[in-house]
XYZ file of C-alpha atoms in Angstrom:
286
model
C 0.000 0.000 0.000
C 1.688 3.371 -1.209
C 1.644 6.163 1.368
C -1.122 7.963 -0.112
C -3.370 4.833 0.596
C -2.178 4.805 3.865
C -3.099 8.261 4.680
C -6.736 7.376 3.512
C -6.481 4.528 5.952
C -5.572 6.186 8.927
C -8.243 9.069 8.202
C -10.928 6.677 7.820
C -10.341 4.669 11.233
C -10.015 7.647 13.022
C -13.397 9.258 11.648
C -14.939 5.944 12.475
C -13.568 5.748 15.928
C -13.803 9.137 17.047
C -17.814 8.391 16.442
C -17.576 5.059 18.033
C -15.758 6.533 21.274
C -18.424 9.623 21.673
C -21.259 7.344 20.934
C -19.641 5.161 24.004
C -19.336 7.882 26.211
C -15.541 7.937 25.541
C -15.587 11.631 24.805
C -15.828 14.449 27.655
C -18.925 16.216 28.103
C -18.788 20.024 27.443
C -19.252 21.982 30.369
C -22.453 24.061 30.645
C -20.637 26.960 30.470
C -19.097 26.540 26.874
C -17.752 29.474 25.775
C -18.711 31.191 22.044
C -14.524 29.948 21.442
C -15.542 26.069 21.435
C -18.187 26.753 18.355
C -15.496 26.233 15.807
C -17.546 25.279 13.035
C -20.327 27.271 11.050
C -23.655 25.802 11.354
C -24.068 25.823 7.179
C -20.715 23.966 7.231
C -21.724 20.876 9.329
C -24.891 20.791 7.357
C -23.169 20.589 4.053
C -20.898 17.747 5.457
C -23.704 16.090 6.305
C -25.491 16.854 3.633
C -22.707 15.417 1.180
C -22.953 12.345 3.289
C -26.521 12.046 2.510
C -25.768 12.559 -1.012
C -23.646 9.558 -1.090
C -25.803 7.512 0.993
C -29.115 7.976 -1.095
C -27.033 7.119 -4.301
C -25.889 3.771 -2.932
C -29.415 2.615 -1.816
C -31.097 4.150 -4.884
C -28.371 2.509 -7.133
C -26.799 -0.248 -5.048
C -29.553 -1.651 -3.256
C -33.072 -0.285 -5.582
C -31.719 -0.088 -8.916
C -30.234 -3.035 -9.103
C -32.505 -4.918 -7.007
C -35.228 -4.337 -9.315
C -32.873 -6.133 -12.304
C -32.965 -9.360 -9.973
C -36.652 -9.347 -8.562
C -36.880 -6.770 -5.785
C -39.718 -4.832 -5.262
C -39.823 -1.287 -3.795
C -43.538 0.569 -2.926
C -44.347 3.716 -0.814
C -46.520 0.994 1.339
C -43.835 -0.798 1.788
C -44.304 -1.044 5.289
C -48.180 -2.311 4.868
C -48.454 -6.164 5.968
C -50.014 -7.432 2.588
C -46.886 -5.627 0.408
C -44.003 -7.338 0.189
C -41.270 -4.490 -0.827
C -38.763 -2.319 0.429
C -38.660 1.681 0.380
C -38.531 3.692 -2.291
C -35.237 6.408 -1.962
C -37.627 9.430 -0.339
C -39.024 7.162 1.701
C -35.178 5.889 2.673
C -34.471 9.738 3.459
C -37.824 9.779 5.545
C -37.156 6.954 7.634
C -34.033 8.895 8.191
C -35.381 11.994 9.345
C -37.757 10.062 11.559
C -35.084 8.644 12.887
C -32.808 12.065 13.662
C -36.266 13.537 15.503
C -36.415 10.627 17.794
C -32.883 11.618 18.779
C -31.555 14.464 21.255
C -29.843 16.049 18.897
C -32.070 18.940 17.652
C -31.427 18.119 13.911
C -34.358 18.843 10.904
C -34.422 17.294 7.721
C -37.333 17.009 4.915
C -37.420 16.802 1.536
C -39.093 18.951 -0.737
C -40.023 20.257 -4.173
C -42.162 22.288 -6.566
C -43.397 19.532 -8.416
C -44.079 16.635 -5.089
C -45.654 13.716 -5.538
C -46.976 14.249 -1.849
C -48.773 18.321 -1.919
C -47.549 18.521 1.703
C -44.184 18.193 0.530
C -44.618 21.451 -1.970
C -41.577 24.289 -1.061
C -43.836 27.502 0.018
C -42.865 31.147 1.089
C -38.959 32.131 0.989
C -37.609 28.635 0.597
C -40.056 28.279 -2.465
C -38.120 31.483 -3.814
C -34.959 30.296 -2.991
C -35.424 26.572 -4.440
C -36.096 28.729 -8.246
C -32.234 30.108 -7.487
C -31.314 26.504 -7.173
C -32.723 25.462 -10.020
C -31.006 27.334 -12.031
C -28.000 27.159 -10.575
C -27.630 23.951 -8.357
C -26.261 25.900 -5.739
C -27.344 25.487 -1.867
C -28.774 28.254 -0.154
C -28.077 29.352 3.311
C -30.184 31.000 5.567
C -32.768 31.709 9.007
C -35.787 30.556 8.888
C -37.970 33.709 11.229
C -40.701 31.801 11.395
C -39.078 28.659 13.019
C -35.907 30.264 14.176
C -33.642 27.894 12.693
C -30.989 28.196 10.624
C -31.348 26.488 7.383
C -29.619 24.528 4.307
C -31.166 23.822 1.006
C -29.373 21.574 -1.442
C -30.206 20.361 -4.581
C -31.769 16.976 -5.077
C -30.508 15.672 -8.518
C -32.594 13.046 -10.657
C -29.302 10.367 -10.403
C -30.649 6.943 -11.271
C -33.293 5.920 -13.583
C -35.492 4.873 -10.916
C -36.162 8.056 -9.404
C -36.711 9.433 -12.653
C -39.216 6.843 -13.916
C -41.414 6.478 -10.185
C -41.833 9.923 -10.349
C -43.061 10.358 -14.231
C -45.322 7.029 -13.739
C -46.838 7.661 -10.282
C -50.471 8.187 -10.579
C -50.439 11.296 -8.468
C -47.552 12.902 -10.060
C -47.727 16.549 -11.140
C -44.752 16.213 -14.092
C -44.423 13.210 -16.352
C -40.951 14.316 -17.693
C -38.813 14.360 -15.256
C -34.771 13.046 -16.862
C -31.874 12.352 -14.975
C -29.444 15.473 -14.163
C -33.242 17.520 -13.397
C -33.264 19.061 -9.894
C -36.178 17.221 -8.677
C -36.445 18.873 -5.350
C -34.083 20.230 -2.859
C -32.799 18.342 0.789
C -33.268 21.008 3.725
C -31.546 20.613 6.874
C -32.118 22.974 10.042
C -30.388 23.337 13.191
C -31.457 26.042 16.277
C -27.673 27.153 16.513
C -25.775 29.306 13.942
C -22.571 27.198 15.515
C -21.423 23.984 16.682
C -18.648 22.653 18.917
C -16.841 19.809 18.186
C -18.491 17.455 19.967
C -22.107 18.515 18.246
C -20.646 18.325 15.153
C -20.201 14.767 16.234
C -23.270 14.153 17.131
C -24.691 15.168 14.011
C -23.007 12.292 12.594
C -23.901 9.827 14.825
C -27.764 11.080 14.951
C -27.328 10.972 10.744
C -26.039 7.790 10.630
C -27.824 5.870 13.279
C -30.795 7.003 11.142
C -29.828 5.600 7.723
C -28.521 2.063 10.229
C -32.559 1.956 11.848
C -34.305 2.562 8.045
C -32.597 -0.112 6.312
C -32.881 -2.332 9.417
C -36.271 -1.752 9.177
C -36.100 -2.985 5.411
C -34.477 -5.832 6.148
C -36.942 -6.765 9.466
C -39.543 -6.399 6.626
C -37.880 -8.644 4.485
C -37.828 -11.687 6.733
C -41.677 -11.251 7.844
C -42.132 -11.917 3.927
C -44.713 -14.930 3.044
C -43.172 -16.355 0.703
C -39.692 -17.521 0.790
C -38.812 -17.221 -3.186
C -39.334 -13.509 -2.228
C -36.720 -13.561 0.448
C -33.216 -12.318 -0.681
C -29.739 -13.981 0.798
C -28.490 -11.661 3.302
C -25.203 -11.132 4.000
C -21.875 -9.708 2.268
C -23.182 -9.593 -1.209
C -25.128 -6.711 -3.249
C -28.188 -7.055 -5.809
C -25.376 -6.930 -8.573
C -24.401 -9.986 -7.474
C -27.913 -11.925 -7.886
C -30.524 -12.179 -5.564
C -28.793 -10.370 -2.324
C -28.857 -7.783 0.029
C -25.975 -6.699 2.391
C -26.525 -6.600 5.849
C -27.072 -3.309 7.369
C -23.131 -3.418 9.133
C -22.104 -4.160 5.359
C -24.107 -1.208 3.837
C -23.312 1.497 6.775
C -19.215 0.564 6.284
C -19.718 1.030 2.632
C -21.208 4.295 3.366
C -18.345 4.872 5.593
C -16.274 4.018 3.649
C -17.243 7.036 0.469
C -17.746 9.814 3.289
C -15.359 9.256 6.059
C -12.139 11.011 5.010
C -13.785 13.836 3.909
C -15.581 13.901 7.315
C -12.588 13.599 9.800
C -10.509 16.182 7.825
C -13.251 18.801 7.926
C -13.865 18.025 11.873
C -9.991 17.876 12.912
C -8.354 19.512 10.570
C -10.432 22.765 9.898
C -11.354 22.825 14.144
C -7.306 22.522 14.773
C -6.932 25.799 12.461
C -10.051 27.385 13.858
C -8.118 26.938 17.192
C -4.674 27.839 16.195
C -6.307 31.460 14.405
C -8.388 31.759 17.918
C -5.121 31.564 20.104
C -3.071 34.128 17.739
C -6.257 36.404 17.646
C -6.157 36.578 21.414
């Protein structure tokens, strides 16, 4: 293994077990008294981090695990969690399992998805962030702002049409409101929110953890689903093998460490490398 493959190594256990240790109480608890100094990170920083990390995660299941699922036999339904369908979650119901998740949590973290063309009307972009999702449009850029009404400080980022099977549930659903959606089309935007315009570096943790014990408890909810099937020709091998494959499924360990495995280096060098600097310009300032 060269050096630069090394590096990547290092980063990527030290990501995984700086969340493992803080999820294990490992990590000192911040003192009430936290100073303005310990927020080294922006709030619209940590919620593009994590919203890259979503990024990558809802292109693996929609690809990995629904798109090529499909090729061998899967089925995927917005009831998927009714008792007489036998089916996993479609991707937007993958990120809303994930939100549901991240509410049941302490950490005080928001996240919906939304467009101007929803198959759902409740999920329809309204007031400023309806203005601000045209801007994206046309540019794909994310907007950063506070939300008055809710007092929380909020992300939009663009939600990109990037497998054929977003594109063609959306132009076939009977309650769509566009029947030509295409891949590359901004279908909607991801919006995150947080109550703080800052975070220390043990929030900025948390975020993570809250984020990814989410996508862990949605797609162990697919696969609890899976073994209550009926009928066993509809039951997919589980273990270390993807739908490429044949008839599989990973296990949810096996899917999280692949996700890990895309997002973690970027991760741990924005939380330990960019708070170190924060630091270091903090000390010299004062």
């Amino acid at each position: 293994m060269n050096r630069y493959g090394i590096k990547n190594l290092v980063f990527l256990l030290a990501i995984n077990s700086i969340v493992f240790i803080q999820s294990c109480g490992g990590v000192p608890e911040e003192k009430s008294s936290t100073t303005q100094s310990n927020k080294v990170f922006a709030v619209s920083e940590i919620l593009t981090l994590i919203a890259e990390e979503n990024d990558i995660t809802r292109t693996l299941y929609t690809k990995g695990i629904v798109g090529a699922g499909k090729k061998q036999g899967l089925k995927f339904d917005e009831d998927w969690q009714d008792d007489e369908i036998e089916a996993g979650p479609l991707p937007a119901l993958f990120l809303r399992g994930i939100s549901s998740d991240i509410r049941k949590s302490a950490v005080p973290l928001g996240l919906y998805l939304g467009s101007d063309f929803p198959i759902n009307a409740s999920n329809k972009f309204t007031g400023k962030q309806a203005e601000l999702f045209e801007k994206i449009k046309t540019d794909k850029e994310p907007q950063h702002f506070f939300e008055e009404d809710q007092k929380l400080y909020t992300s939009m980022f663009a939600d990109l049409a990037v497998a054929a099977p977003c594109v063609n549930c959306h132009n076939e659903h009977k309650n769509t409101t566009k029947t030509d959606w295409k891949l590359g089309d901004v279908m909607g935007a991801t919006t995150w929110q947080y109550p703080s315009d800052s975070l220390s570096y043990k929030e900025a943790i948390d975020v993570i953890k809250a984020y990814r014990n989410g996508t862990k408890a949605i797609y162990t909810a697919y696969l609890d689903e899976i073994a209550g099937f009926k009928i066993d020709s509809t039951k997919p091998s589980i273990g270390d093998k993807w739908p490429s494959k044949g008839f599989y499924l990973p296990t949810a360990e096996v899917f999280i460490d692949s996700v890990r495995k895309l997002t973690s280096y970027k991760s741990f060098e924005k939380l330990l490398v960019d708070s170190n600097k924060r630091k270091s310009q903090y000390l010299v300032s004062n």
